Amino acid sequence: MALLIRTLLAALLLLSAQAHADNTLQLAEQEIKAGLLYNFLKYTDWPGASMEKSPAMNVCILGSDPFAGYLQPMAGRTVNQRGIILRKVQNMQEMQSCHLLFINARAKDSWPQLKVALKGKAVLTVSDFDGFANSGGMIEFGRKNDHISVNLNMDAVTSGGLRVQDRLLRLVTLVHPGEP
Amino acid sequence: MNLGWKITEGLQFNLVGQNLFAGTHREFTSPTDPFTPATRIEPNIYGKFTWRF
């Protein structure tokens, strides 16, 4: 019996090691980031007013789509019983309905102006340019030892009236930028 | 990893270590579908006594 249990446990461990290897091998960097965006949607609570304005979750991209096609499969799927709509946005008017706004690193120069326009709005801002979370952005993708790191600025999240759940907090590193 | 010692007839101790070499990392629930819940995986060690009578 002990031998059987030991064999089963060993097999389970091997299986979990295999699953981890698959995660590393099969998913491209942009695919992992797309999956993390899905998790941000899943584990963030938007204020009621922001949820009432649209029956779907609007995921917006400012600038060109850097996800190399990996974000597209998310359109039409659901998160917390709501459909996901992907939208490309150009101006503030179009951003009003966004729940999550991904800012292409190439649009970095527009961030200072954008930040002022988005102040106090329930829009979860995400980008992958260096220093985003430290300059008032909410979530920043970075790289740390060959892994994708996620930095989260809690003050920015809270000032937008958003709340991130513990499940999400366990996946991120908190950054605490001083007041500018 | 699972190491077992038979202390006496009927009493066994097992030391089990999980995820000892990959360190703390993230995994999607499905290894092939990134649009699934991601969780934080940490190294985990526990001991277990089994008493059979």
PDB file of C-alpha atoms in Angstrom:
ATOM      1  CA  MET A   1       0.000   0.000   0.000  1.00  0.00           C
ATOM      2  CA  ALA A   2       2.778   2.429   1.002  1.00  0.00           C
ATOM      3  CA  LEU A   3       4.579   1.650  -2.201  1.00  0.00           C
ATOM      4  CA  LEU A   4       1.422   2.330  -4.176  1.00  0.00           C
ATOM      5  CA  ILE A   5       0.890   5.666  -2.438  1.00  0.00           C
ATOM      6  CA  ARG A   6       4.507   6.577  -2.957  1.00  0.00           C
ATOM      7  CA  THR A   7       4.315   5.709  -6.628  1.00  0.00           C
ATOM      8  CA  LEU A   8       1.124   7.717  -7.037  1.00  0.00           C
ATOM      9  CA  LEU A   9       2.667  10.733  -5.298  1.00  0.00           C
ATOM     10  CA  ALA A  10       5.767  10.497  -7.431  1.00  0.00           C
ATOM     11  CA  ALA A  11       3.592  10.358 -10.543  1.00  0.00           C
ATOM     12  CA  LEU A  12       1.636  13.415  -9.382  1.00  0.00           C
ATOM     13  CA  LEU A  13       4.855  15.323  -8.770  1.00  0.00           C
ATOM     14  CA  LEU A  14       6.110  14.398 -12.208  1.00  0.00           C
ATOM     15  CA  LEU A  15       2.827  15.550 -13.714  1.00  0.00           C
ATOM     16  CA  SER A  16       3.001  18.916 -11.958  1.00  0.00           C
ATOM     17  CA  ALA A  17       6.606  19.363 -13.066  1.00  0.00           C
ATOM     18  CA  GLN A  18       5.448  18.588 -16.593  1.00  0.00           C
ATOM     19  CA  ALA A  19       2.666  21.166 -16.386  1.00  0.00           C
ATOM     20  CA  HIS A  20       5.132  23.799 -15.285  1.00  0.00           C
ATOM     21  CA  ALA A  21       7.505  22.960 -18.094  1.00  0.00           C
ATOM     22  CA  ASP A  22       4.614  23.270 -20.541  1.00  0.00           C
ATOM     23  CA  ASN A  23       3.735  26.688 -19.186  1.00  0.00           C
ATOM     24  CA  THR A  24       7.261  27.856 -19.797  1.00  0.00           C
ATOM     25  CA  LEU A  25       7.730  26.210 -23.139  1.00  0.00           C
ATOM     26  CA  GLN A  26       4.433  26.658 -24.861  1.00  0.00           C
ATOM     27  CA  LEU A  27       3.444  30.191 -23.979  1.00  0.00           C
ATOM     28  CA  ALA A  28       5.154  33.102 -25.685  1.00  0.00           C
ATOM     29  CA  GLU A  29       5.855  36.301 -23.751  1.00  0.00           C
ATOM     30  CA  GLN A  30       2.974  38.197 -25.372  1.00  0.00           C
ATOM     31  CA  GLU A  31       0.673  35.241 -24.767  1.00  0.00           C
ATOM     32  CA  ILE A  32       1.497  35.256 -21.048  1.00  0.00           C
ATOM     33  CA  LYS A  33       0.893  39.006 -20.893  1.00  0.00           C
ATOM     34  CA  ALA A  34      -2.466  38.552 -22.640  1.00  0.00           C
ATOM     35  CA  GLY A  35      -3.370  35.874 -20.080  1.00  0.00           C
ATOM     36  CA  LEU A  36      -2.372  38.200 -17.268  1.00  0.00           C
ATOM     37  CA  LEU A  37      -4.642  40.923 -18.675  1.00  0.00           C
ATOM     38  CA  TYR A  38      -7.467  38.392 -18.445  1.00  0.00           C
ATOM     39  CA  ASN A  39      -6.560  37.788 -14.813  1.00  0.00           C
ATOM     40  CA  PHE A  40      -6.516  41.542 -14.119  1.00  0.00           C
ATOM     41  CA  LEU A  41     -10.088  41.710 -15.450  1.00  0.00           C
ATOM     42  CA  LYS A  42     -11.124  38.702 -13.415  1.00  0.00           C
ATOM     43  CA  TYR A  43      -9.725  39.867 -10.099  1.00  0.00           C
ATOM     44  CA  THR A  44     -10.479  43.594 -10.146  1.00  0.00           C
ATOM     45  CA  ASP A  45     -13.720  45.116  -8.882  1.00  0.00           C
ATOM     46  CA  TRP A  46     -15.006  48.158 -10.736  1.00  0.00           C
ATOM     47  CA  PRO A  47     -17.435  50.572  -9.070  1.00  0.00           C
ATOM     48  CA  GLY A  48     -21.098  49.929  -9.867  1.00  0.00           C
ATOM     49  CA  ALA A  49     -21.520  52.957 -12.139  1.00  0.00           C
ATOM     50  CA  SER A  50     -18.668  51.793 -14.298  1.00  0.00           C
ATOM     51  CA  MET A  51     -20.231  48.348 -14.638  1.00  0.00           C
ATOM     52  CA  GLU A  52     -23.652  49.727 -15.513  1.00  0.00           C
ATOM     53  CA  LYS A  53     -22.505  51.784 -18.473  1.00  0.00           C
ATOM     54  CA  SER A  54     -21.689  48.682 -20.491  1.00  0.00           C
ATOM     55  CA  PRO A  55     -22.908  45.075 -20.328  1.00  0.00           C
ATOM     56  CA  ALA A  56     -19.468  43.914 -21.510  1.00  0.00           C
ATOM     57  CA  MET A  57     -15.932  44.431 -20.281  1.00  0.00           C
ATOM     58  CA  ASN A  58     -14.152  46.804 -22.643  1.00  0.00           C
ATOM     59  CA  VAL A  59     -10.450  46.142 -23.055  1.00  0.00           C
ATOM     60  CA  CYS A  60      -8.848  49.007 -24.939  1.00  0.00           C
ATOM     61  CA  ILE A  61      -5.472  49.424 -26.545  1.00  0.00           C
ATOM     62  CA  LEU A  62      -3.910  52.814 -27.115  1.00  0.00           C
ATOM     63  CA  GLY A  63      -1.504  52.705 -30.026  1.00  0.00           C
ATOM     64  CA  SER A  64      -0.841  49.606 -32.091  1.00  0.00           C
ATOM     65  CA  ASP A  65      -1.558  46.138 -30.664  1.00  0.00           C
ATOM     66  CA  PRO A  66       1.743  44.743 -29.343  1.00  0.00           C
ATOM     67  CA  PHE A  67       0.323  41.324 -28.454  1.00  0.00           C
ATOM     68  CA  ALA A  68       1.217  39.703 -31.763  1.00  0.00           C
ATOM     69  CA  GLY A  69      -2.290  38.291 -32.202  1.00  0.00           C
ATOM     70  CA  TYR A  70      -2.340  36.611 -28.771  1.00  0.00           C
ATOM     71  CA  LEU A  71      -4.930  39.014 -27.360  1.00  0.00           C
ATOM     72  CA  GLN A  72      -7.498  38.403 -30.105  1.00  0.00           C
ATOM     73  CA  PRO A  73      -8.757  35.049 -28.707  1.00  0.00           C
ATOM     74  CA  MET A  74      -9.866  36.911 -25.561  1.00  0.00           C
ATOM     75  CA  ALA A  75     -12.544  38.796 -27.552  1.00  0.00           C
ATOM     76  CA  GLY A  76     -15.837  36.957 -27.268  1.00  0.00           C
ATOM     77  CA  ARG A  77     -14.802  35.069 -24.161  1.00  0.00           C
ATOM     78  CA  THR A  78     -16.363  35.884 -20.831  1.00  0.00           C
ATOM     79  CA  VAL A  79     -15.001  37.016 -17.508  1.00  0.00           C
ATOM     80  CA  ASN A  80     -17.214  37.052 -14.413  1.00  0.00           C
ATOM     81  CA  GLN A  81     -20.248  36.394 -16.668  1.00  0.00           C
ATOM     82  CA  ARG A  82     -19.509  39.358 -18.926  1.00  0.00           C
ATOM     83  CA  GLY A  83     -18.375  39.267 -22.516  1.00  0.00           C
ATOM     84  CA  ILE A  84     -15.020  40.789 -23.393  1.00  0.00           C
ATOM     85  CA  ILE A  85     -14.760  43.371 -26.163  1.00  0.00           C
ATOM     86  CA  LEU A  86     -11.403  44.470 -27.568  1.00  0.00           C
ATOM     87  CA  ARG A  87     -11.182  48.030 -28.840  1.00  0.00           C
ATOM     88  CA  LYS A  88      -8.493  50.238 -30.280  1.00  0.00           C
ATOM     89  CA  VAL A  89      -8.747  53.768 -28.978  1.00  0.00           C
ATOM     90  CA  GLN A  90      -7.192  57.032 -30.107  1.00  0.00           C
ATOM     91  CA  ASN A  91      -8.580  59.775 -27.890  1.00  0.00           C
ATOM     92  CA  MET A  92     -10.033  60.519 -24.485  1.00  0.00           C
ATOM     93  CA  GLN A  93     -13.585  60.426 -25.814  1.00  0.00           C
ATOM     94  CA  GLU A  94     -13.148  56.797 -26.855  1.00  0.00           C
ATOM     95  CA  MET A  95     -11.468  55.881 -23.576  1.00  0.00           C
ATOM     96  CA  GLN A  96     -14.498  56.814 -21.464  1.00  0.00           C
ATOM     97  CA  SER A  97     -16.012  53.360 -21.843  1.00  0.00           C
ATOM     98  CA  CYS A  98     -12.793  51.391 -21.222  1.00  0.00           C
ATOM     99  CA  HIS A  99     -12.556  49.190 -18.142  1.00  0.00           C
ATOM    100  CA  LEU A 100      -8.952  48.293 -18.879  1.00  0.00           C
ATOM    101  CA  LEU A 101      -6.634  50.448 -20.960  1.00  0.00           C
ATOM    102  CA  PHE A 102      -3.380  49.008 -22.251  1.00  0.00           C
ATOM    103  CA  ILE A 103      -0.958  51.703 -23.335  1.00  0.00           C
ATOM    104  CA  ASN A 104       1.513  50.562 -25.967  1.00  0.00           C
ATOM    105  CA  ALA A 105       5.045  51.432 -24.843  1.00  0.00           C
ATOM    106  CA  ARG A 106       5.411  53.412 -28.064  1.00  0.00           C
ATOM    107  CA  ALA A 107       2.640  55.730 -26.877  1.00  0.00           C
ATOM    108  CA  LYS A 108       4.662  56.425 -23.725  1.00  0.00           C
ATOM    109  CA  ASP A 109       5.044  60.118 -24.540  1.00  0.00           C
ATOM    110  CA  SER A 110       1.310  60.653 -24.266  1.00  0.00           C
ATOM    111  CA  TRP A 111       1.182  59.204 -20.726  1.00  0.00           C
ATOM    112  CA  PRO A 112       1.710  62.423 -18.702  1.00  0.00           C
ATOM    113  CA  GLN A 113      -1.212  64.074 -20.493  1.00  0.00           C
ATOM    114  CA  LEU A 114      -3.312  60.909 -20.397  1.00  0.00           C
ATOM    115  CA  LYS A 115      -2.725  60.500 -16.677  1.00  0.00           C
ATOM    116  CA  VAL A 116      -4.253  63.898 -15.983  1.00  0.00           C
ATOM    117  CA  ALA A 117      -7.275  63.130 -18.181  1.00  0.00           C
ATOM    118  CA  LEU A 118      -7.824  59.730 -16.519  1.00  0.00           C
ATOM    119  CA  LYS A 119      -7.415  60.970 -12.955  1.00  0.00           C
ATOM    120  CA  GLY A 120     -10.149  59.589 -10.707  1.00  0.00           C
ATOM    121  CA  LYS A 121     -11.618  57.493 -13.547  1.00  0.00           C
ATOM    122  CA  ALA A 122     -12.332  53.800 -13.019  1.00  0.00           C
ATOM    123  CA  VAL A 123     -10.014  52.696 -15.819  1.00  0.00           C
ATOM    124  CA  LEU A 124      -7.403  50.075 -14.976  1.00  0.00           C
ATOM    125  CA  THR A 125      -4.262  51.325 -16.726  1.00  0.00           C
ATOM    126  CA  VAL A 126      -1.638  48.799 -17.837  1.00  0.00           C
ATOM    127  CA  SER A 127       1.575  49.272 -19.785  1.00  0.00           C
ATOM    128  CA  ASP A 128       4.987  47.746 -20.244  1.00  0.00           C
ATOM    129  CA  PHE A 129       7.232  50.759 -20.408  1.00  0.00           C
ATOM    130  CA  ASP A 130       9.818  51.111 -17.692  1.00  0.00           C
ATOM    131  CA  GLY A 131       8.673  53.378 -14.859  1.00  0.00           C
ATOM    132  CA  PHE A 132       4.940  53.270 -15.701  1.00  0.00           C
ATOM    133  CA  ALA A 133       3.775  52.201 -12.226  1.00  0.00           C
ATOM    134  CA  ASN A 134       6.156  54.660 -10.625  1.00  0.00           C
ATOM    135  CA  SER A 135       4.701  57.524 -12.630  1.00  0.00           C
ATOM    136  CA  GLY A 136       1.072  57.039 -11.666  1.00  0.00           C
ATOM    137  CA  GLY A 137       0.222  54.033 -13.848  1.00  0.00           C
ATOM    138  CA  MET A 138      -1.639  51.166 -12.156  1.00  0.00           C
ATOM    139  CA  ILE A 139      -0.036  47.965 -13.496  1.00  0.00           C
ATOM    140  CA  GLU A 140       3.328  47.603 -15.232  1.00  0.00           C
ATOM    141  CA  PHE A 141       4.752  44.547 -16.953  1.00  0.00           C
ATOM    142  CA  GLY A 142       8.502  44.239 -16.582  1.00  0.00           C
ATOM    143  CA  ARG A 143      11.186  41.594 -16.866  1.00  0.00           C
ATOM    144  CA  LYS A 144      13.033  40.027 -13.974  1.00  0.00           C
ATOM    145  CA  ASN A 145      15.439  37.097 -14.422  1.00  0.00           C
ATOM    146  CA  ASP A 146      13.832  35.957 -17.650  1.00  0.00           C
ATOM    147  CA  HIS A 147      10.353  36.116 -16.115  1.00  0.00           C
ATOM    148  CA  ILE A 148       7.558  38.570 -16.663  1.00  0.00           C
ATOM    149  CA  SER A 149       7.146  40.645 -13.541  1.00  0.00           C
ATOM    150  CA  VAL A 150       4.038  42.616 -12.637  1.00  0.00           C
ATOM    151  CA  ASN A 151       4.297  45.817 -10.600  1.00  0.00           C
ATOM    152  CA  LEU A 152       1.183  47.331  -9.114  1.00  0.00           C
ATOM    153  CA  ASN A 153       0.735  50.860  -7.786  1.00  0.00           C
ATOM    154  CA  MET A 154      -1.988  50.544  -5.147  1.00  0.00           C
ATOM    155  CA  ASP A 155      -2.428  54.303  -4.691  1.00  0.00           C
ATOM    156  CA  ALA A 156      -3.196  54.698  -8.390  1.00  0.00           C
ATOM    157  CA  VAL A 157      -5.640  51.758  -8.320  1.00  0.00           C
ATOM    158  CA  THR A 158      -7.462  53.102  -5.267  1.00  0.00           C
ATOM    159  CA  SER A 159      -7.683  56.661  -6.590  1.00  0.00           C
ATOM    160  CA  GLY A 160      -9.564  55.283  -9.600  1.00  0.00           C
ATOM    161  CA  GLY A 161     -12.149  53.731  -7.287  1.00  0.00           C
ATOM    162  CA  LEU A 162     -10.976  50.234  -8.205  1.00  0.00           C
ATOM    163  CA  ARG A 163     -10.315  47.348  -5.867  1.00  0.00           C
ATOM    164  CA  VAL A 164      -7.962  44.473  -6.600  1.00  0.00           C
ATOM    165  CA  GLN A 165      -8.701  41.120  -4.999  1.00  0.00           C
ATOM    166  CA  ASP A 166      -6.182  39.092  -2.992  1.00  0.00           C
ATOM    167  CA  ARG A 167      -5.920  36.571  -5.815  1.00  0.00           C
ATOM    168  CA  LEU A 168      -4.407  39.314  -7.965  1.00  0.00           C
ATOM    169  CA  LEU A 169      -2.253  40.748  -5.198  1.00  0.00           C
ATOM    170  CA  ARG A 170      -0.524  37.384  -4.891  1.00  0.00           C
ATOM    171  CA  LEU A 171       0.637  37.685  -8.507  1.00  0.00           C
ATOM    172  CA  VAL A 172       2.157  41.152  -8.279  1.00  0.00           C
ATOM    173  CA  THR A 173       4.880  43.202  -6.622  1.00  0.00           C
ATOM    174  CA  LEU A 174       3.630  46.401  -5.001  1.00  0.00           C
ATOM    175  CA  VAL A 175       5.431  49.623  -5.795  1.00  0.00           C
ATOM    176  CA  HIS A 176       5.085  52.736  -3.690  1.00  0.00           C
ATOM    177  CA  PRO A 177       6.171  55.782  -5.641  1.00  0.00           C
ATOM    178  CA  GLY A 178       6.537  58.999  -3.682  1.00  0.00           C
ATOM    179  CA  GLU A 179       4.297  61.899  -4.578  1.00  0.00           C
ATOM    180  CA  PRO A 180       5.568  63.577  -7.752  1.00  0.00           C
TER     181      PRO A 180
ATOM    182  CA  MET B   1       9.622  14.326  -3.915  1.00  0.00           C
ATOM    183  CA  ASN B   2       8.552  11.865  -1.237  1.00  0.00           C
ATOM    184  CA  LEU B   3      10.808  10.114   1.251  1.00  0.00           C
ATOM    185  CA  GLY B   4       9.369   7.446   3.537  1.00  0.00           C
ATOM    186  CA  TRP B   5      10.733   5.802   6.708  1.00  0.00           C
ATOM    187  CA  LYS B   6       9.177   2.770   8.287  1.00  0.00           C
ATOM    188  CA  ILE B   7       9.697   3.501  12.006  1.00  0.00           C
ATOM    189  CA  THR B   8       8.036   0.386  13.395  1.00  0.00           C
ATOM    190  CA  GLU B   9       5.632  -2.157  11.971  1.00  0.00           C
ATOM    191  CA  GLY B  10       2.505  -0.081  11.362  1.00  0.00           C
ATOM    192  CA  LEU B  11       4.063   3.372  11.836  1.00  0.00           C
ATOM    193  CA  GLN B  12       5.531   5.266   8.920  1.00  0.00           C
ATOM    194  CA  PHE B  13       6.860   8.783   8.463  1.00  0.00           C
ATOM    195  CA  ASN B  14       6.908  10.499   5.080  1.00  0.00           C
ATOM    196  CA  LEU B  15       8.641  13.747   4.146  1.00  0.00           C
ATOM    197  CA  VAL B  16       7.100  15.315   1.062  1.00  0.00           C
ATOM    198  CA  GLY B  17       8.545  18.254  -0.865  1.00  0.00           C
ATOM    199  CA  GLN B  18       6.667  19.938  -3.697  1.00  0.00           C
ATOM    200  CA  ASN B  19       7.918  22.455  -6.239  1.00  0.00           C
ATOM    201  CA  LEU B  20      11.372  22.494  -4.642  1.00  0.00           C
ATOM    202  CA  PHE B  21      13.377  23.497  -7.688  1.00  0.00           C
ATOM    203  CA  ALA B  22      11.287  25.936  -9.701  1.00  0.00           C
ATOM    204  CA  GLY B  23      11.072  28.561  -6.930  1.00  0.00           C
ATOM    205  CA  THR B  24       8.059  30.827  -6.544  1.00  0.00           C
ATOM    206  CA  HIS B  25       6.390  31.313  -9.892  1.00  0.00           C
ATOM    207  CA  ARG B  26       3.099  31.842 -11.655  1.00  0.00           C
ATOM    208  CA  GLU B  27       1.055  29.198 -13.389  1.00  0.00           C
ATOM    209  CA  PHE B  28      -2.092  29.428 -15.439  1.00  0.00           C
ATOM    210  CA  THR B  29      -4.715  26.859 -14.466  1.00  0.00           C
ATOM    211  CA  SER B  30      -4.476  25.419 -17.960  1.00  0.00           C
ATOM    212  CA  PRO B  31      -0.912  25.078 -19.256  1.00  0.00           C
ATOM    213  CA  THR B  32      -2.054  25.688 -22.826  1.00  0.00           C
ATOM    214  CA  ASP B  33      -4.745  28.350 -22.315  1.00  0.00           C
ATOM    215  CA  PRO B  34      -3.539  31.648 -20.833  1.00  0.00           C
ATOM    216  CA  PHE B  35      -7.116  32.922 -20.394  1.00  0.00           C
ATOM    217  CA  THR B  36      -7.494  30.914 -17.206  1.00  0.00           C
ATOM    218  CA  PRO B  37      -6.923  31.896 -13.567  1.00  0.00           C
ATOM    219  CA  ALA B  38      -3.259  32.341 -12.704  1.00  0.00           C
ATOM    220  CA  THR B  39      -1.970  31.256  -9.319  1.00  0.00           C
ATOM    221  CA  ARG B  40       1.202  31.708  -7.371  1.00  0.00           C
ATOM    222  CA  ILE B  41       3.068  28.457  -6.787  1.00  0.00           C
ATOM    223  CA  GLU B  42       5.511  28.231  -3.899  1.00  0.00           C
ATOM    224  CA  PRO B  43       7.889  25.549  -2.622  1.00  0.00           C
ATOM    225  CA  ASN B  44       6.112  23.406  -0.078  1.00  0.00           C
ATOM    226  CA  ILE B  45       7.439  20.837   2.409  1.00  0.00           C
ATOM    227  CA  TYR B  46       5.409  18.743   4.813  1.00  0.00           C
ATOM    228  CA  GLY B  47       5.776  15.642   6.975  1.00  0.00           C
ATOM    229  CA  LYS B  48       3.208  12.917   7.461  1.00  0.00           C
ATOM    230  CA  PHE B  49       2.893  10.105  10.021  1.00  0.00           C
ATOM    231  CA  THR B  50       0.845   7.095   8.998  1.00  0.00           C
ATOM    232  CA  TRP B  51      -0.260   4.693  11.717  1.00  0.00           C
ATOM    233  CA  ARG B  52      -1.853   1.477  10.617  1.00  0.00           C
ATOM    234  CA  PHE B  53      -3.700  -0.699  13.117  1.00  0.00           C
TER     235      PHE B  53
END
